[in-house]
Amino acid sequence: MELDPRRLLIFRRVAREGSITGAARALGWTQPAVSQHLAHLERDAGTRLLLRGPGGVRLTQAGSTLLARADAVAGELHAAREELASLTTLGTGRVRLRAFPSAAATLVSDAVAALGERHPAVEVALVAAEPPEATAAVRAGDADLAVVFGYDGPPPALGQLRWHELDREPVHLVVHPEHPSAGARRGDLARLADERWIAGCVRCREHLVDCCTAAGFAPLITHETDDYVVVQNLVARGLGVTALPASALTAYRHPGVVLVDAPALGSRHVGLVHRPGAETVPATAALIRELGRVSRRTPRSRGAVAP
């Protein structure tokens, strides 16, 4: 069995677009041309890869398996193009980057700006994304690098992806200035069992629940949002208390909230995820180095709690 790499990439585009029509439009081809390549690929594979329907296409089990390989091919081709373009010097290059929002607003924006000063011709295409989506983009070959976080170490299920830790940032208790805990040197979670809580993203909520459970209670979560600006506005209006990591408080600090050191809320690990070999591509390697420099120079764990 021989599979044509070009047809693999066409199949990948159809799977990503969800229809042959959408893939043809994205590729600038005719629909019959795309269909013909798919027919050849299925014949070479010896099985159906797609199920056609009025709403688009669905992957068969074989199609899902092949898509993962097609993603790997796309990622390797992109890395090869970037490496060839930079063989003589890091004059050009493009890095597709994903980062969770508070990192994008702090660490990442600082690093991208610094990279631009050192290597003006290197382009960084940043998309804000939560860790699961960012990791999936790297795995699918749609991103070269992702800045993600995990509460008990690296995010789970990284598989063959590589992880480089950049920082470990504390999670702080955030309360209204008139809250009894506002003047405390350290926050005691057990004293907050009757409070209304504001929770963040799915992973942040799970971490909050775990910490409160360890302190002997189940938190009463009355509001949920992954927007750290909204979270702080709610706290400032006296609508609850919350837990926020240092990077979110560096990115935005509402004047109407008070931060309290609360060791029981733990910390989270911030790091880079990429495919094996991505660090050998000059432009990607340069961004990795810059992210490391910025993280070492201004770790998000410093100075978040201040009057």
XYZ file of C-alpha atoms in Angstrom:
307
model
C 0.000 0.000 0.000
C 1.415 3.383 -1.044
C -0.226 6.623 0.059
C 0.386 9.834 -1.859
C 1.411 12.567 0.648
C -0.314 15.233 -1.436
C -3.576 13.306 -1.290
C -3.104 12.907 2.453
C -2.996 16.695 2.795
C -6.094 17.077 0.617
C -7.886 14.531 2.800
C -6.746 16.459 5.885
C -8.185 19.679 4.494
C -11.531 17.976 3.779
C -11.622 16.596 7.330
C -10.778 20.003 8.844
C -13.280 21.908 6.692
C -16.007 19.318 7.247
C -16.992 19.150 3.584
C -15.558 18.617 0.117
C -16.994 21.951 -0.978
C -15.276 23.790 1.876
C -11.969 22.072 1.170
C -12.175 22.889 -2.541
C -12.809 26.527 -1.683
C -9.885 26.643 0.763
C -7.528 24.956 -1.703
C -8.684 26.970 -4.702
C -9.583 23.775 -6.548
C -12.751 22.478 -8.146
C -14.969 20.130 -6.165
C -14.613 17.277 -8.717
C -10.809 17.520 -8.495
C -10.905 17.141 -4.714
C -13.363 14.243 -4.967
C -11.120 12.509 -7.493
C -8.088 12.710 -5.208
C -10.155 11.368 -2.297
C -11.336 8.454 -4.425
C -7.724 7.621 -5.330
C -6.674 7.825 -1.671
C -9.489 5.528 -0.534
C -8.584 3.086 -3.282
C -4.934 3.115 -2.188
C -5.980 2.726 1.468
C -8.307 -0.130 0.621
C -11.130 1.226 2.777
C -13.611 4.055 3.155
C -12.174 7.087 4.903
C -15.145 9.449 4.729
C -18.906 9.122 4.855
C -20.628 11.704 2.670
C -23.938 13.224 3.672
C -26.085 16.319 3.111
C -24.457 18.021 6.098
C -20.883 17.357 4.973
C -18.501 14.497 5.676
C -17.830 12.286 8.678
C -14.675 10.312 9.320
C -14.778 6.546 9.496
C -12.621 4.799 12.083
C -9.952 4.340 9.422
C -10.309 7.995 8.478
C -9.770 9.120 12.076
C -6.627 7.005 12.289
C -5.300 8.363 9.003
C -6.089 11.965 9.965
C -3.657 11.767 12.885
C -0.940 10.666 10.451
C -1.909 13.380 7.982
C -1.585 15.952 10.781
C 1.911 14.651 11.482
C 2.850 14.929 7.799
C 1.565 18.521 7.677
C 3.547 19.430 10.780
C 6.758 17.893 9.442
C 6.374 19.644 6.081
C 5.890 22.991 7.796
C 8.968 22.413 9.949
C 10.992 21.418 6.880
C 9.958 24.574 5.018
C 10.899 26.777 7.954
C 14.217 25.022 8.496
C 15.178 25.253 4.824
C 14.226 28.922 4.744
C 16.542 29.595 7.673
C 19.564 27.456 6.788
C 21.885 30.382 6.219
C 20.602 32.812 8.826
C 17.622 33.535 11.015
C 16.560 36.279 8.656
C 13.064 35.024 8.055
C 10.621 32.534 9.468
C 7.099 32.189 10.774
C 6.035 30.667 14.082
C 2.416 29.723 14.720
C 1.842 30.175 18.437
C -1.031 29.358 20.774
C -1.168 30.685 24.341
C -3.728 30.861 27.132
C -5.115 34.409 27.545
C -3.282 35.658 30.641
C 0.038 34.366 29.282
C -0.707 35.972 25.919
C -1.226 39.298 27.698
C 1.996 39.098 29.716
C 4.820 36.640 29.103
C 4.038 35.990 25.446
C 3.495 39.583 24.355
C 6.778 40.566 26.039
C 8.656 37.709 24.363
C 7.180 38.328 20.910
C 8.069 42.019 21.147
C 11.634 41.166 22.200
C 11.946 38.650 19.363
C 10.790 41.316 16.921
C 13.569 43.614 18.087
C 16.229 40.918 17.665
C 14.870 39.389 14.448
C 12.491 41.824 12.703
C 11.843 39.502 9.752
C 10.573 36.639 11.909
C 6.783 36.601 12.022
C 4.824 35.239 14.974
C 1.153 34.422 14.441
C -0.456 34.337 17.900
C -3.865 32.869 18.667
C -5.198 32.908 22.241
C -6.453 29.458 23.242
C -7.002 27.458 26.407
C -4.542 24.591 27.018
C -6.638 21.720 25.562
C -7.294 23.611 22.327
C -3.705 24.885 22.148
C -2.281 21.401 22.671
C -4.641 19.949 20.063
C -3.480 22.577 17.552
C 0.162 21.586 18.079
C -0.677 17.896 17.810
C -2.649 18.524 14.598
C 0.193 20.491 13.028
C -1.810 23.726 13.061
C 0.561 25.369 15.561
C 4.299 25.090 16.116
C 4.345 26.015 19.772
C 1.883 26.453 22.633
C 2.144 28.098 26.034
C -0.060 26.076 28.375
C -0.479 25.335 32.071
C -1.193 22.478 34.429
C -1.942 22.543 38.152
C -0.137 19.401 39.254
C 2.647 19.520 36.689
C 2.483 19.408 32.892
C -1.005 19.181 31.370
C -2.227 15.587 31.032
C -2.226 13.487 27.862
C 0.673 15.186 26.080
C 1.670 11.915 24.441
C 4.678 12.422 22.156
C 4.668 16.208 22.554
C 7.581 17.862 24.334
C 7.159 19.969 27.497
C 9.490 22.736 28.753
C 8.549 24.391 32.040
C 8.884 28.188 32.117
C 7.522 29.187 35.500
C 5.457 28.123 38.480
C 3.001 30.802 39.512
C 1.055 30.956 42.782
C -2.719 31.149 42.897
C -4.003 33.987 45.084
C -7.211 34.599 46.972
C -8.963 37.722 45.613
C -11.509 39.497 47.826
C -13.365 42.788 48.236
C -11.455 45.425 50.300
C -14.062 45.182 53.080
C -13.939 41.403 53.257
C -12.708 40.024 56.628
C -9.810 38.275 54.877
C -8.602 41.474 53.200
C -6.332 42.394 56.087
C -5.060 38.888 56.750
C -1.429 38.047 56.197
C -2.502 34.667 54.885
C -5.881 33.459 53.705
C -7.446 30.494 55.485
C -9.688 28.584 53.074
C -11.540 26.856 55.904
C -12.909 30.252 56.978
C -14.421 30.774 53.507
C -16.758 27.788 53.516
C -19.868 29.999 53.524
C -18.671 32.389 50.824
C -20.000 32.710 47.303
C -17.264 31.770 44.845
C -16.523 32.912 41.304
C -14.943 30.144 39.221
C -12.868 30.330 36.050
C -12.201 27.887 33.212
C -12.880 24.164 33.568
C -9.362 23.358 34.794
C -9.322 26.341 37.179
C -12.718 25.370 38.566
C -11.558 21.792 39.138
C -8.484 23.055 40.966
C -10.599 25.376 43.124
C -12.981 22.558 44.039
C -10.057 20.265 44.897
C -8.467 22.899 47.153
C -11.723 23.675 48.941
C -12.478 19.982 49.368
C -9.057 19.534 50.975
C -9.967 22.405 53.324
C -13.137 20.583 54.357
C -15.942 22.109 52.286
C -17.531 22.224 48.848
C -17.451 25.761 47.421
C -20.732 27.467 46.567
C -19.999 28.596 42.999
C -22.455 31.297 41.956
C -20.681 32.777 38.927
C -18.461 31.258 36.229
C -16.335 33.026 33.624
C -12.881 32.486 32.154
C -12.433 36.265 31.688
C -10.154 37.479 34.483
C -11.331 41.078 33.982
C -14.951 40.043 34.561
C -13.930 37.939 37.574
C -12.256 40.907 39.259
C -15.159 43.223 38.445
C -17.541 40.780 40.138
C -15.316 40.639 43.220
C -15.048 44.445 43.295
C -18.851 44.653 43.357
C -18.994 42.339 46.359
C -20.517 39.434 44.436
C -18.120 36.787 45.653
C -14.520 35.773 46.237
C -12.239 34.015 43.799
C -8.847 32.442 43.187
C -6.642 33.793 40.400
C -3.121 32.893 39.246
C -0.395 35.518 39.305
C -0.298 36.000 35.523
C -3.981 36.985 35.422
C -3.314 39.550 38.139
C -0.272 40.856 36.295
C -2.269 41.209 33.086
C -5.039 43.144 34.839
C -5.446 44.404 38.394
C -8.772 45.953 39.404
C -8.260 48.772 41.940
C -11.264 47.549 43.904
C -9.901 44.131 44.891
C -7.383 42.898 47.444
C -5.040 39.956 46.947
C -4.330 37.613 49.826
C -1.574 35.036 49.907
C -3.237 31.626 50.266
C -0.789 28.691 50.132
C -3.700 26.240 50.247
C -4.635 27.381 46.712
C -1.337 26.017 45.427
C 0.306 27.014 42.176
C 0.245 26.139 38.519
C 2.993 25.143 36.101
C 3.394 27.255 32.961
C 5.338 25.803 30.060
C 5.829 25.218 26.356
C 4.488 22.326 24.301
C 5.742 21.428 20.823
C 6.187 18.484 18.489
C 9.494 16.559 18.589
C 12.055 18.327 16.437
C 10.304 21.697 16.399
C 13.084 23.138 18.533
C 15.512 22.583 15.629
C 13.638 25.049 13.410
C 15.553 28.336 13.833
C 12.557 30.673 14.112
C 10.788 28.407 16.599
C 13.991 27.906 18.584
C 14.484 31.677 18.744
C 11.008 32.182 20.173
C 11.544 29.386 22.700
C 14.730 31.103 23.866
C 12.982 34.472 24.106
C 10.124 33.032 26.151
C 12.700 31.509 28.489
C 14.560 34.810 28.829
C 11.438 36.799 29.607
C 10.226 34.182 32.084
C 13.542 34.191 33.945
C 13.730 37.972 33.935
C 10.174 38.619 35.127
C 8.710 35.436 36.599
C 4.980 35.773 37.182
C 5.461 34.372 40.685
C 7.020 37.639 41.866
C 5.239 40.510 43.440
C 1.620 39.647 42.677
C 0.453 40.382 46.210
C 0.852 44.084 46.859
C -1.045 46.746 48.777
